[in-house]
PDB file of C-alpha atoms in Angstrom:
ATOM      1  CA  MET A 576      92.361   4.735 145.346  1.00  0.00           C
ATOM      2  CA  ILE A 577      88.788   5.810 145.107  1.00  0.00           C
ATOM      3  CA  GLN A 578      88.193   9.581 145.408  1.00  0.00           C
ATOM      4  CA  LEU A 579      85.089  11.958 144.925  1.00  0.00           C
ATOM      5  CA  LYS A 580      83.368  11.541 141.595  1.00  0.00           C
ATOM      6  CA  THR A 581      85.093   8.203 140.735  1.00  0.00           C
ATOM      7  CA  LEU A 582      83.016   5.733 138.580  1.00  0.00           C
ATOM      8  CA  LEU A 583      83.023   2.183 139.755  1.00  0.00           C
ATOM      9  CA  ASN A 584      81.550  -1.043 138.316  1.00  0.00           C
ATOM     10  CA  CYS A 585      79.093  -2.791 140.641  1.00  0.00           C
ATOM     11  CA  ILE A 586      79.881  -6.457 140.626  1.00  0.00           C
ATOM     12  CA  ASP A 587      76.920  -7.861 142.470  1.00  0.00           C
ATOM     13  CA  ASN A 588      73.355  -8.640 141.141  1.00  0.00           C
ATOM     14  CA  SER A 589      71.652  -5.734 143.165  1.00  0.00           C
ATOM     15  CA  GLY A 590      70.680  -4.111 139.796  1.00  0.00           C
ATOM     16  CA  ALA A 591      73.344  -1.408 139.666  1.00  0.00           C
ATOM     17  CA  ALA A 592      75.820  -1.585 136.734  1.00  0.00           C
ATOM     18  CA  VAL A 593      77.861   1.694 137.314  1.00  0.00           C
ATOM     19  CA  VAL A 594      77.993   3.698 140.491  1.00  0.00           C
ATOM     20  CA  GLU A 595      79.706   7.068 141.365  1.00  0.00           C
ATOM     21  CA  CYS A 596      81.546   7.661 144.667  1.00  0.00           C
ATOM     22  CA  ILE A 597      80.190  10.667 146.416  1.00  0.00           C
ATOM     23  CA  SER A 598      81.918  10.164 149.893  1.00  0.00           C
ATOM     24  CA  PRO A 599      85.197   8.463 149.857  1.00  0.00           C
ATOM     25  CA  GLY A 600      87.183   6.675 152.673  1.00  0.00           C
ATOM     26  CA  ALA A 601      85.680   6.456 156.087  1.00  0.00           C
ATOM     27  CA  LEU A 602      82.524   8.515 155.958  1.00  0.00           C
ATOM     28  CA  LYS A 603      84.104  11.653 157.332  1.00  0.00           C
ATOM     29  CA  MET A 604      87.697  11.378 156.172  1.00  0.00           C
ATOM     30  CA  LYS A 605      89.189  13.377 153.276  1.00  0.00           C
ATOM     31  CA  ARG A 606      91.586  10.732 152.044  1.00  0.00           C
ATOM     32  CA  PRO A 607      90.944   8.276 148.989  1.00  0.00           C
ATOM     33  CA  ALA A 608      89.401   4.958 149.746  1.00  0.00           C
ATOM     34  CA  LYS A 609      91.271   1.630 149.403  1.00  0.00           C
ATOM     35  CA  ILE A 610      90.174  -1.927 149.057  1.00  0.00           C
ATOM     36  CA  GLY A 611      87.967  -3.081 152.026  1.00  0.00           C
ATOM     37  CA  GLU A 612      86.625   0.503 152.769  1.00  0.00           C
ATOM     38  CA  ARG A 613      83.131   1.534 152.998  1.00  0.00           C
ATOM     39  CA  ILE A 614      82.037   4.443 150.676  1.00  0.00           C
ATOM     40  CA  VAL A 615      78.869   6.201 149.814  1.00  0.00           C
ATOM     41  CA  VAL A 616      77.707   5.869 146.110  1.00  0.00           C
ATOM     42  CA  VAL A 617      74.909   6.936 143.647  1.00  0.00           C
ATOM     43  CA  VAL A 618      73.712   4.509 141.151  1.00  0.00           C
ATOM     44  CA  GLN A 619      74.380   6.035 137.643  1.00  0.00           C
ATOM     45  CA  LYS A 620      73.412   3.154 135.384  1.00  0.00           C
ATOM     46  CA  GLN A 621      70.953   0.163 136.084  1.00  0.00           C
ATOM     47  CA  ARG A 622      71.666  -3.440 134.878  1.00  0.00           C
ATOM     48  CA  ASN A 623      69.055  -4.956 132.535  1.00  0.00           C
ATOM     49  CA  PHE A 624      67.907  -8.442 133.709  1.00  0.00           C
ATOM     50  CA  GLY A 625      65.830 -10.602 131.300  1.00  0.00           C
ATOM     51  CA  PRO A 626      64.366  -9.952 127.853  1.00  0.00           C
ATOM     52  CA  GLU A 627      63.712  -6.495 126.668  1.00  0.00           C
ATOM     53  CA  SER A 628      60.905  -7.303 124.335  1.00  0.00           C
ATOM     54  CA  GLY A 629      57.169  -7.046 125.135  1.00  0.00           C
ATOM     55  CA  SER A 630      55.150  -4.544 127.169  1.00  0.00           C
ATOM     56  CA  GLY A 631      55.414  -6.422 130.437  1.00  0.00           C
ATOM     57  CA  SER A 632      59.148  -6.595 130.520  1.00  0.00           C
ATOM     58  CA  THR A 633      59.682  -3.268 132.205  1.00  0.00           C
ATOM     59  CA  ALA A 634      57.782  -4.400 135.309  1.00  0.00           C
ATOM     60  CA  SER A 635      59.701  -7.688 135.477  1.00  0.00           C
ATOM     61  CA  ILE A 636      63.042  -5.718 135.112  1.00  0.00           C
ATOM     62  CA  SER A 637      62.099  -3.209 137.756  1.00  0.00           C
ATOM     63  CA  SER A 638      61.217  -5.927 140.263  1.00  0.00           C
ATOM     64  CA  ALA A 639      64.302  -7.787 139.678  1.00  0.00           C
ATOM     65  CA  ASN A 640      66.413  -4.668 140.537  1.00  0.00           C
ATOM     66  CA  LYS A 641      66.962  -3.894 144.146  1.00  0.00           C
ATOM     67  CA  VAL A 642      68.276  -0.515 143.438  1.00  0.00           C
ATOM     68  CA  ARG A 643      67.234   2.179 140.969  1.00  0.00           C
ATOM     69  CA  ARG A 644      68.989   4.972 139.206  1.00  0.00           C
ATOM     70  CA  GLY A 645      69.758   7.930 141.479  1.00  0.00           C
ATOM     71  CA  ASP A 646      69.710   5.870 144.723  1.00  0.00           C
ATOM     72  CA  MET A 647      72.252   6.677 147.296  1.00  0.00           C
ATOM     73  CA  ARG A 648      73.771   3.451 148.810  1.00  0.00           C
ATOM     74  CA  HIS A 649      76.682   2.316 150.936  1.00  0.00           C
ATOM     75  CA  ALA A 650      79.265   0.132 149.102  1.00  0.00           C
ATOM     76  CA  VAL A 651      82.464  -1.692 149.859  1.00  0.00           C
ATOM     77  CA  VAL A 652      85.470  -1.254 147.495  1.00  0.00           C
ATOM     78  CA  VAL A 653      86.701  -4.670 146.301  1.00  0.00           C
ATOM     79  CA  ARG A 654      88.969  -3.833 143.391  1.00  0.00           C
ATOM     80  CA  THR A 655      91.123  -0.808 142.526  1.00  0.00           C
ATOM     81  CA  ALA A 656      93.100   0.077 139.438  1.00  0.00           C
ATOM     82  CA  LYS A 657      95.795   1.724 141.674  1.00  0.00           C
ATOM     83  CA  LYS A 658      98.745  -0.648 142.719  1.00  0.00           C
ATOM     84  CA  LEU A 659      98.670  -1.794 146.239  1.00  0.00           C
ATOM     85  CA  GLN A 660     101.636  -3.285 148.050  1.00  0.00           C
ATOM     86  CA  ARG A 661     100.904  -5.998 150.506  1.00  0.00           C
ATOM     87  CA  PRO A 662     102.891  -6.783 153.800  1.00  0.00           C
ATOM     88  CA  ASP A 663     104.547  -9.814 152.151  1.00  0.00           C
ATOM     89  CA  GLY A 664     106.043  -7.485 149.412  1.00  0.00           C
ATOM     90  CA  SER A 665     103.859  -8.500 146.621  1.00  0.00           C
ATOM     91  CA  VAL A 666     102.121  -5.827 144.445  1.00  0.00           C
ATOM     92  CA  VAL A 667      98.550  -6.212 143.246  1.00  0.00           C
ATOM     93  CA  LYS A 668      96.756  -4.226 140.536  1.00  0.00           C
ATOM     94  CA  PHE A 669      93.219  -4.834 139.085  1.00  0.00           C
ATOM     95  CA  ASP A 670      91.972  -3.733 135.594  1.00  0.00           C
ATOM     96  CA  ASP A 671      89.068  -1.524 136.989  1.00  0.00           C
ATOM     97  CA  ASN A 672      87.582  -0.184 140.048  1.00  0.00           C
ATOM     98  CA  ALA A 673      84.767  -2.256 141.518  1.00  0.00           C
ATOM     99  CA  CYS A 674      82.489  -2.321 144.442  1.00  0.00           C
ATOM    100  CA  VAL A 675      79.648  -4.335 146.094  1.00  0.00           C
ATOM    101  CA  LEU A 676      76.617  -2.536 147.515  1.00  0.00           C
ATOM    102  CA  ILE A 677      75.658  -2.995 151.147  1.00  0.00           C
ATOM    103  CA  ASN A 678      72.942  -1.912 153.386  1.00  0.00           C
ATOM    104  CA  LYS A 679      73.621   0.195 156.507  1.00  0.00           C
ATOM    105  CA  ALA A 680      74.003  -3.046 158.703  1.00  0.00           C
ATOM    106  CA  GLY A 681      76.885  -4.126 156.411  1.00  0.00           C
ATOM    107  CA  ASP A 682      75.155  -7.002 154.654  1.00  0.00           C
ATOM    108  CA  PRO A 683      75.445  -7.183 150.734  1.00  0.00           C
ATOM    109  CA  ILE A 684      72.356  -6.164 148.892  1.00  0.00           C
ATOM    110  CA  GLY A 685      72.830  -8.785 146.054  1.00  0.00           C
ATOM    111  CA  THR A 686      73.061 -12.477 146.505  1.00  0.00           C
ATOM    112  CA  ARG A 687      75.965 -13.016 143.948  1.00  0.00           C
ATOM    113  CA  VAL A 688      79.214 -11.396 143.467  1.00  0.00           C
ATOM    114  CA  ASN A 689      80.543 -11.612 139.867  1.00  0.00           C
ATOM    115  CA  GLY A 690      84.375 -11.536 139.401  1.00  0.00           C
ATOM    116  CA  VAL A 691      87.554 -11.438 141.632  1.00  0.00           C
ATOM    117  CA  VAL A 692      87.729  -9.518 144.814  1.00  0.00           C
ATOM    118  CA  GLY A 693      90.837  -8.440 146.805  1.00  0.00           C
ATOM    119  CA  ALA A 694      92.041 -10.571 149.764  1.00  0.00           C
ATOM    120  CA  GLU A 695      92.304  -7.350 151.856  1.00  0.00           C
ATOM    121  CA  LEU A 696      88.679  -7.928 152.621  1.00  0.00           C
ATOM    122  CA  ARG A 697      89.445 -10.760 154.913  1.00  0.00           C
ATOM    123  CA  GLY A 698      91.575  -8.590 157.244  1.00  0.00           C
ATOM    124  CA  LYS A 699      88.786  -5.967 157.275  1.00  0.00           C
ATOM    125  CA  LYS A 700      86.023  -8.300 158.425  1.00  0.00           C
ATOM    126  CA  TRP A 701      84.075  -8.473 155.230  1.00  0.00           C
ATOM    127  CA  SER A 702      83.564 -12.224 155.332  1.00  0.00           C
ATOM    128  CA  LYS A 703      80.072 -12.169 153.846  1.00  0.00           C
ATOM    129  CA  ILE A 704      81.280 -10.616 150.599  1.00  0.00           C
ATOM    130  CA  LEU A 705      84.259 -13.093 150.531  1.00  0.00           C
ATOM    131  CA  SER A 706      81.885 -16.018 150.810  1.00  0.00           C
ATOM    132  CA  LEU A 707      79.720 -14.729 147.854  1.00  0.00           C
ATOM    133  CA  ALA A 708      82.801 -14.127 145.561  1.00  0.00           C
ATOM    134  CA  PRO A 709      83.981 -16.868 143.322  1.00  0.00           C
ATOM    135  CA  MET A 710      87.694 -16.120 143.938  1.00  0.00           C
ATOM    136  CA  HIS A 711      89.839 -13.655 145.922  1.00  0.00           C
ATOM    137  CA  LEU A 712      93.361 -12.617 145.087  1.00  0.00           C
TER     138      LEU A 712
END
């Protein structure tokens, strides 16, 4: 359950490492967000790509990142640390809270997803994220 001010790991290669939720749930709702829901986030920490030595490395790192620190973006929650009971009776719980950044049209910003995503995305029509993910539970 993702609520206001929750920190999430960003598991795609968009350039963000850690993001903070500023609008949980469906954009106008006051309840916490669950797996498969769209939220609004702010990038708190950028991911470093490539070598960090040399004077020209900052230009290559910034060009590889599609988002910068402080950017407001939409995201889809793909993992939550809170237990979730499925209709078949099984209970699933992940180690962390994680999301994938998307644009306003709903397409992922990154081209890769690192790590497992919840199978609840299939029922909520996030098939593009499922196709990028290596595994879904």
